[in-house]
Amino acid sequence: MEQRKATRGLHGSPRASPRGRWLEHDDRKAPKLETIPGFMCDICCEEDDELESFALKCGHRYCVDCYRQYLKQKIKDEGEAARIQCPSDGCGRILDSKSLDILVTSDLVERYNELLHRTYVENKDDYKWCPAPDCPNAVECGVKKNQLSQIVPTVECHCGNRFCFGCPNPDHQPAPCQLVKKWLKKCADDSETANWISANTKECPKCQSTIEKNGGCNHMTCRKCKYEFCWMCMGLWSEHGTSWYNCNRFEERSGSDARDAQAKSRVSLERYLHYYNRYANHEQSARLDKDIALKTEKKMVQLQSASGMSWIEVQYLNSASQSLQTCRQTLKWTYAFAFYLQRNNLTEIFEDNQKDLEMAVENLSEMFEKPIVELSDQKLKVDIMDKTSYCNKRRVILLEDTANNLAQGKWLFNGDLNIGSSTSSTSRR
């Protein structure tokens, strides 16, 4: 399903010690500051019998003050670390770690180490820094660039941030990086359309009253006429729990309506709007669910007071919240993935998996938004826990099936996407 490796902060890590690996030194002759009678510094031209000086193994000697100023400029101002050379013009001798320790202050040594670690990670294809704000960790993943058409290399940092190792985007399973790049560009190009369809208000299909969506659940009830409908497709909600549920699937029209260029363009736009509307809706719902999640702890405290449950016993709300956010993220990208898919037997299975996950998420979202009085009911608690588990399982099933077909080159895509190969991919968990 996804490539994942344990993450680690490089500071103090036994596996990642570039300083010892790159900057070798000779323990038999440790570097030291010296006072040499008659010495004159070639940089500042100062000459004093008491003047402390320093030289690397190359023998180019300068006074300590000039050396320190040179290193301060390189480390603090220029951000250099791995390739700091002797100050002598044309000399390629690299500064070693023990020399640095006796020349500069501890805060400059600390900055040097940070730069050295960063350089080490940036020069290694198997490492990347976690993009989460203020996270110091690097993540290791063995997926190569030529495998990105067959694998979506999602990794998870110890800080909890999930992102794609192959591109700078957050987790976008099951869509490959090339498809994601193309989809985001298309959305940006069609920004006016996107702005229109991503409006936060819609009209009730029955009485045309304006309705604002203030939660992640797509089950809407008009306050004026009590009509229940789906926010995504505006269809009758009672049909969404039956075999007639078809909200996730775009129905291709017969070719009779698409004979002229104008009709084809209209059908193409309708198709794009179908997938973008659902993509944008899950993105918005995920944001709303996240806002609700920020209030979950307060909700859990209230539930403790109302029901007499312990803090451990109300953790099911936090689990449900996390599941909703993760599943929404996956569902969002299934619509971008489906937009580029050519229809075949596999797409039917994909859409069935997508539908099952989507229905489960909507049910869980509706349960999660119940008032505290109802959440204290033991039966509802069990239902939420069961539905959370079911959502997680359906997400895994969808991702594993999609990833296996991608690795085996079974998906066919529209446009100029060159994705998938019959070549088998590396193992995944």
mmCIF file of C-alpha atoms in Angstrom, residues 257 353 392:
data_model
loop_
_atom_site.group_PDB
_atom_site.id
_atom_site.type_symbol
_atom_site.label_atom_id
_atom_site.label_comp_id
_atom_site.label_asym_id
_atom_site.label_seq_id
_atom_site.Cartn_x
_atom_site.Cartn_y
_atom_site.Cartn_z
ATOM 1 C CA ASP A 257 -25.141 14.290 -27.353
ATOM 2 C CA ASN A 353 -14.433 0.507 -2.927
ATOM 3 C CA ASN A 392 -9.974 2.331 8.579
#
